[in-house]
Coordinates of C-alpha atoms and ligand atoms in Angstrom, one line a residue:
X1 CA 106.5 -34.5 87.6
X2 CA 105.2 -32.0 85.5
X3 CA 106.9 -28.6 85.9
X4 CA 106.7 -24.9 84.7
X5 CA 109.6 -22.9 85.1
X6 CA 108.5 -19.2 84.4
X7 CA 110.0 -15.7 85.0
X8 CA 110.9 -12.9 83.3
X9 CA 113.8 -12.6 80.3
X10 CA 117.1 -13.4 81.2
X11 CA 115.9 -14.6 85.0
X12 CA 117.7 -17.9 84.5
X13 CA 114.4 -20.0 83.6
X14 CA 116.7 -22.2 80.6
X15 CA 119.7 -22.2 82.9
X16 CA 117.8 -24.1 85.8
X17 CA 115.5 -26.0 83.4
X18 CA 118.3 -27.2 81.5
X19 CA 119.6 -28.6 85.6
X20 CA 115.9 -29.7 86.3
X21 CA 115.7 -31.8 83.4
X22 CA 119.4 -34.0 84.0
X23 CA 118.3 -34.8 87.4
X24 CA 115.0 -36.1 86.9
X25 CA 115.5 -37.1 83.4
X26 CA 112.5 -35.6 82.0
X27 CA 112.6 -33.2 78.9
X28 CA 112.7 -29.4 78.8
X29 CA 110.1 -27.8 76.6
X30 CA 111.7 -24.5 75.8
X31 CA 109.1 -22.7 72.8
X32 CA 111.9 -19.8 72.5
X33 CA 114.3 -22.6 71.6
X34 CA 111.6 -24.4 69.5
X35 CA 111.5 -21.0 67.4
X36 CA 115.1 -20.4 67.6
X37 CA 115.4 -23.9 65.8
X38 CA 113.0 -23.2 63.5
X39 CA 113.9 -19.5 62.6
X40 CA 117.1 -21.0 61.9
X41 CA 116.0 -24.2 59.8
X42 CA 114.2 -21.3 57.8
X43 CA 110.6 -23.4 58.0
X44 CA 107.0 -21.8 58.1
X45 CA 106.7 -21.7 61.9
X46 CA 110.3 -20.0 61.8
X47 CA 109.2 -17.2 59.2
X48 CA 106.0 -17.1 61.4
X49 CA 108.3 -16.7 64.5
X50 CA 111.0 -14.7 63.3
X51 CA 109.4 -10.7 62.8
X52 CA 107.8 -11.1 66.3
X53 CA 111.4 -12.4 68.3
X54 CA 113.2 -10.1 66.9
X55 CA 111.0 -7.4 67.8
X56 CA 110.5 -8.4 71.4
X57 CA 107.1 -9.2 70.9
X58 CA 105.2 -12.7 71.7
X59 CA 104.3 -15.7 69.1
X60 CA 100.7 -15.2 68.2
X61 CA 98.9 -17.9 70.8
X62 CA 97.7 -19.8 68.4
X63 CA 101.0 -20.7 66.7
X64 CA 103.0 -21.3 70.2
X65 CA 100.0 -23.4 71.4
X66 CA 99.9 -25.3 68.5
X67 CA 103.5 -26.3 69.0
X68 CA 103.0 -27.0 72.7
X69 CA 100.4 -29.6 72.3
X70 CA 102.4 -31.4 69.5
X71 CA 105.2 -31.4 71.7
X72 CA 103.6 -32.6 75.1
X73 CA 102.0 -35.4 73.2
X74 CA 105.7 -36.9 72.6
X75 CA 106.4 -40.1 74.3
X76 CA 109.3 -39.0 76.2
X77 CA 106.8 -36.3 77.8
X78 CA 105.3 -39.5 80.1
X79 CA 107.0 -39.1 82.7
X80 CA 107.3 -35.8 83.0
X81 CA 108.5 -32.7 81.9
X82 CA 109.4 -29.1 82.6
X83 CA 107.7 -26.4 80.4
X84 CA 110.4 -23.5 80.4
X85 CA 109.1 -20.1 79.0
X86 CA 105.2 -21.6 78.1
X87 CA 102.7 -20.6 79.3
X88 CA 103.2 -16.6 79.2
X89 CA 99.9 -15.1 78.8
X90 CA 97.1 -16.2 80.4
X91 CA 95.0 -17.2 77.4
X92 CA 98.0 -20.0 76.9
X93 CA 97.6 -21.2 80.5
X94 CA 93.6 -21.8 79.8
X95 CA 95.0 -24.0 76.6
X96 CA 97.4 -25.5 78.7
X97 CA 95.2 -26.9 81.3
X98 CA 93.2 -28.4 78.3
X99 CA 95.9 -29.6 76.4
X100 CA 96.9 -31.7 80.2
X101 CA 93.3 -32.4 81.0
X102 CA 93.2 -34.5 77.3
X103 CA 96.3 -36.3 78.1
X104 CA 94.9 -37.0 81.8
X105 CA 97.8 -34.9 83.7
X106 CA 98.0 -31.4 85.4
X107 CA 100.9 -28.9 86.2
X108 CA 102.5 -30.6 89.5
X109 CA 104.8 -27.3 90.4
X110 CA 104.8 -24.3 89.2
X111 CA 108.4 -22.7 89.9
X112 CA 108.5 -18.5 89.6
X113 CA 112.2 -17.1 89.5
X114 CA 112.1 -13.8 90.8
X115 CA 115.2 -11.5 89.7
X116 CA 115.0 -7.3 90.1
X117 CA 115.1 -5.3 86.7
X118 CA 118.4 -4.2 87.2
X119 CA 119.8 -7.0 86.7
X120 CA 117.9 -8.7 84.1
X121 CA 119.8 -6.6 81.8
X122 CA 123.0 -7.4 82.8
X123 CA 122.4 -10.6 82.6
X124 CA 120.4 -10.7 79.1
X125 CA 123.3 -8.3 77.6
X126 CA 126.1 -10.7 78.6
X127 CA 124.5 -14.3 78.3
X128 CA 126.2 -16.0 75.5
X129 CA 125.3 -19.6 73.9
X130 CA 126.6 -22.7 72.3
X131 CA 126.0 -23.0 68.8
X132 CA 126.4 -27.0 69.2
X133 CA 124.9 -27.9 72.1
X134 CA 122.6 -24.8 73.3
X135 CA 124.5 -24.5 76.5
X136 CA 124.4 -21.3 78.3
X137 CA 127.2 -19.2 79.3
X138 CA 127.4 -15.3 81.2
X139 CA 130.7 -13.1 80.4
X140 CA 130.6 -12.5 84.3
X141 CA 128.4 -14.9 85.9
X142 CA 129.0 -18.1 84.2
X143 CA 132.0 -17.7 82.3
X144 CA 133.4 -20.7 80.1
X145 CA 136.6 -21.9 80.4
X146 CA 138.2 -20.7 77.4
X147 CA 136.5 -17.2 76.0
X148 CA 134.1 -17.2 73.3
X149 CA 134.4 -21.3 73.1
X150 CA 131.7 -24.0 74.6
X151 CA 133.5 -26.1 77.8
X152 CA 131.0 -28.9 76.9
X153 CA 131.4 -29.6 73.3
X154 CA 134.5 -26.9 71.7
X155 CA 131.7 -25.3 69.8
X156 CA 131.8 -21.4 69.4
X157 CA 129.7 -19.0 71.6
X158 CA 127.1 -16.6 70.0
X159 CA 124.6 -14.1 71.1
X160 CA 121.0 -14.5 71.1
X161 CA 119.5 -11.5 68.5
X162 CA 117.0 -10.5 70.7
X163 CA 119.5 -10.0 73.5
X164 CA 120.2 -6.0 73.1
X165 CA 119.5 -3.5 75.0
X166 CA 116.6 -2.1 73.0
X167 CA 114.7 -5.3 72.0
X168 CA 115.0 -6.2 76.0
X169 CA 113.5 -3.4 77.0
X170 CA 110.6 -4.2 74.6
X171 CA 109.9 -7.7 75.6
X172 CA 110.4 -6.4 80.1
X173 CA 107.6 -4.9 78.9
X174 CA 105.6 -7.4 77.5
X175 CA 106.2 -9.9 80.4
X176 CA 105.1 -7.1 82.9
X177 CA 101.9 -6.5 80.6
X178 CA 101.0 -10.7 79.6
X179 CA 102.9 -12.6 81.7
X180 CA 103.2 -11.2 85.3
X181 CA 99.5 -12.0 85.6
X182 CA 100.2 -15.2 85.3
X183 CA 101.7 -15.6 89.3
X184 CA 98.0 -14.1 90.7
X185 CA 96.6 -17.0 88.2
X186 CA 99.0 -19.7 89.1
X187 CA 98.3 -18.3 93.1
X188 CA 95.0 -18.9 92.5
X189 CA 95.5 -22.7 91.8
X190 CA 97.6 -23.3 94.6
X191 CA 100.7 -24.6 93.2
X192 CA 102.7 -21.5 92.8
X193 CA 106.3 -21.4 94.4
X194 CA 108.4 -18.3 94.8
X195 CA 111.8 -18.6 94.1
X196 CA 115.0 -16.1 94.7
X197 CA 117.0 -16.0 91.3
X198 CA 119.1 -13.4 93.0
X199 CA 121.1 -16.0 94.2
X200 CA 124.1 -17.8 92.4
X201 CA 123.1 -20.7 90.2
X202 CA 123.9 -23.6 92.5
X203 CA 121.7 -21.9 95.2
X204 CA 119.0 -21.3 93.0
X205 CA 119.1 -24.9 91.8
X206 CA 119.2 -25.8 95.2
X207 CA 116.2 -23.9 96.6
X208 CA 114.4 -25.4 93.6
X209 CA 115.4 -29.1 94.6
X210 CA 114.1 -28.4 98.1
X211 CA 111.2 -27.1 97.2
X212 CA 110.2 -30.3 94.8
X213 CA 111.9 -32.9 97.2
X214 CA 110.4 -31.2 100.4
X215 CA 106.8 -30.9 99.4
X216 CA 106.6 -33.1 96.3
X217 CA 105.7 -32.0 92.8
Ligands
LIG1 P1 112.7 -17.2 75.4 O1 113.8 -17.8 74.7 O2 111.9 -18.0 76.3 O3 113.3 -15.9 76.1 P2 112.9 -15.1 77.5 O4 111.6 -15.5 78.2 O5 113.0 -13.7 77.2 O6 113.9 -15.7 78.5 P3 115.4 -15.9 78.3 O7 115.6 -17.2 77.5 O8 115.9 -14.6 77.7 O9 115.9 -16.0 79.7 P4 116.0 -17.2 80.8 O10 115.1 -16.9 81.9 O11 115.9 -18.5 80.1 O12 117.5 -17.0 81.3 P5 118.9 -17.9 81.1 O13 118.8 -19.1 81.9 O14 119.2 -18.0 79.7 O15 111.8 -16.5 74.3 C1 112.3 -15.7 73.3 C2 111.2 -15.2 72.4 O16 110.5 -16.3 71.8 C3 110.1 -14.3 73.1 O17 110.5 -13.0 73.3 C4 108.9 -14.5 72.2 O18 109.1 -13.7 71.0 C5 109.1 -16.0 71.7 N1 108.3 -16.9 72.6 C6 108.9 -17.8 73.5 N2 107.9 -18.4 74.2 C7 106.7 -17.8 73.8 C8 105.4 -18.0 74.2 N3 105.1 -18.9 75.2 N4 104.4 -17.3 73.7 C9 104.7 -16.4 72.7 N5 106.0 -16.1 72.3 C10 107.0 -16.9 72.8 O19 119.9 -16.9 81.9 C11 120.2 -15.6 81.4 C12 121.7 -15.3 81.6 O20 121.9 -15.1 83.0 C13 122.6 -16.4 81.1 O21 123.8 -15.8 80.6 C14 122.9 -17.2 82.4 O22 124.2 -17.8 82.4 C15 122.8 -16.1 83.5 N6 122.3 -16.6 84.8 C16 121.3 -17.5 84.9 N7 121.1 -17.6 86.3 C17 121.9 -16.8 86.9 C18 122.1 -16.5 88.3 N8 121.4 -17.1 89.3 N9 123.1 -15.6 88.6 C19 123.8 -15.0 87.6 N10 123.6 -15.2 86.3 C20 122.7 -16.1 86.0
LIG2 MG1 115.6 -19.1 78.1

């Protein structure tokens, strides 16, 4: 099963990867947690990755593919996995089919969650995330238990840097400029699925599982 979960910031791409991947026990590939990690490990690929995060704009291709194709080559990728926020332009996409056609596999699924503007930024503004364990939590939508604190591990809740109102607006308009293109593309190769992220999580986790289980991915 090898997945793509794409969509535009703050659509809920991590939140139903992160579901995807416990069910079918394959890993998530998530390259704006991969520079998270490494912006906050302070290595090269985090100084590399750092300016253009905070800015809203996108990893040079070069560096993100780079990372991609180490990562997909890891064993636990075998059986599967689901690429959460990669590809997002369609020059990565090109790569992408060439990094799977090496490795003899191609994407079985590709899963678009579709969520109006509107609420993008409500949901960007109030997501909030585990230092620990990464999990993701919304003020409103997805509260924890206990404010501020992780119901998983006890770890405290942060927010992303990039998740303001200004640098938001900056990278909505990079997805509608380098990524949106990617649904006519992914159309094009006949494995495209629309999905409706208006929905509460369980449903959109749902409508996911129905449309892997139902047609096969
Ligand atoms: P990345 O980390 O991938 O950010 P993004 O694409 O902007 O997407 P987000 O992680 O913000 O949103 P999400 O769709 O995962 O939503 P989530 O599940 O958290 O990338 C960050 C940066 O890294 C980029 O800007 C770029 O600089 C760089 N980068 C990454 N990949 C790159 C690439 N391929 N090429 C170049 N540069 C790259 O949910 C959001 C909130 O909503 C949460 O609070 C959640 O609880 C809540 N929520 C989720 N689902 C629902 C629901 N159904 N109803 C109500 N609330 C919900
Ligand atoms: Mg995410």
């Amino acid at each position: 099963m090898q997945l793509l979960i794409m969509g535009p910031p703050g659509a809920g791409k991590g939140t139903q990867a992160a579901k995807l991947a416990t069910r079918y026990g394959i890993p998530q590939i998530s390259t704006g947690e991969m520079f998270r990690l490494a912006v906050s490990a302070g290595t090269e690929l985090g100084k590399q990755a750092k300016a253009c995060m905070e800015s809203g704009k996108l990893v040079p291709d070069e560096v993100t593919v780079g990372i991609v194709r180490e990562r997909l080559s890891g064993v636990d990728c075998a059986k599967g996995f689901i690429l959460d926020g990669f590809p997002r332009t369609v020059a990565q996409a090109e790569s992408l089919k060439l990094i799977l056609a090496d490795l003899g596999k191609q994407l079985s699924s590709v899963l678009n969650v579709n969520v109006p503007m509107e609420e993008l930024i409500e949901r960007a503004i109030g997501r909030r995330i585990c230092k620990g364990c990464g999990a993701t939590y919304h003020i409103k939508f997805n509260a924890p238990k206990v404010e501020g604190i992780c119901d998983a591990c006890g770890c405290d809740l942060y927010q992303r840097a990039d998740d303001t109102a200004e640098t938001l607006g900056k990278r909505l308009r990079v997805y509608e400029a380098s990524t949106r293109p990617l649904i006519e593309y992914y159309k094009a190769v006949g494995i495209y699925n629309e999905i409706d992220g208006r929905q509460p999580i369980e449903k959109v986790t749902l409508e996911i599982i129905s449309i892997l289980e139902n047609r096969g991915a």
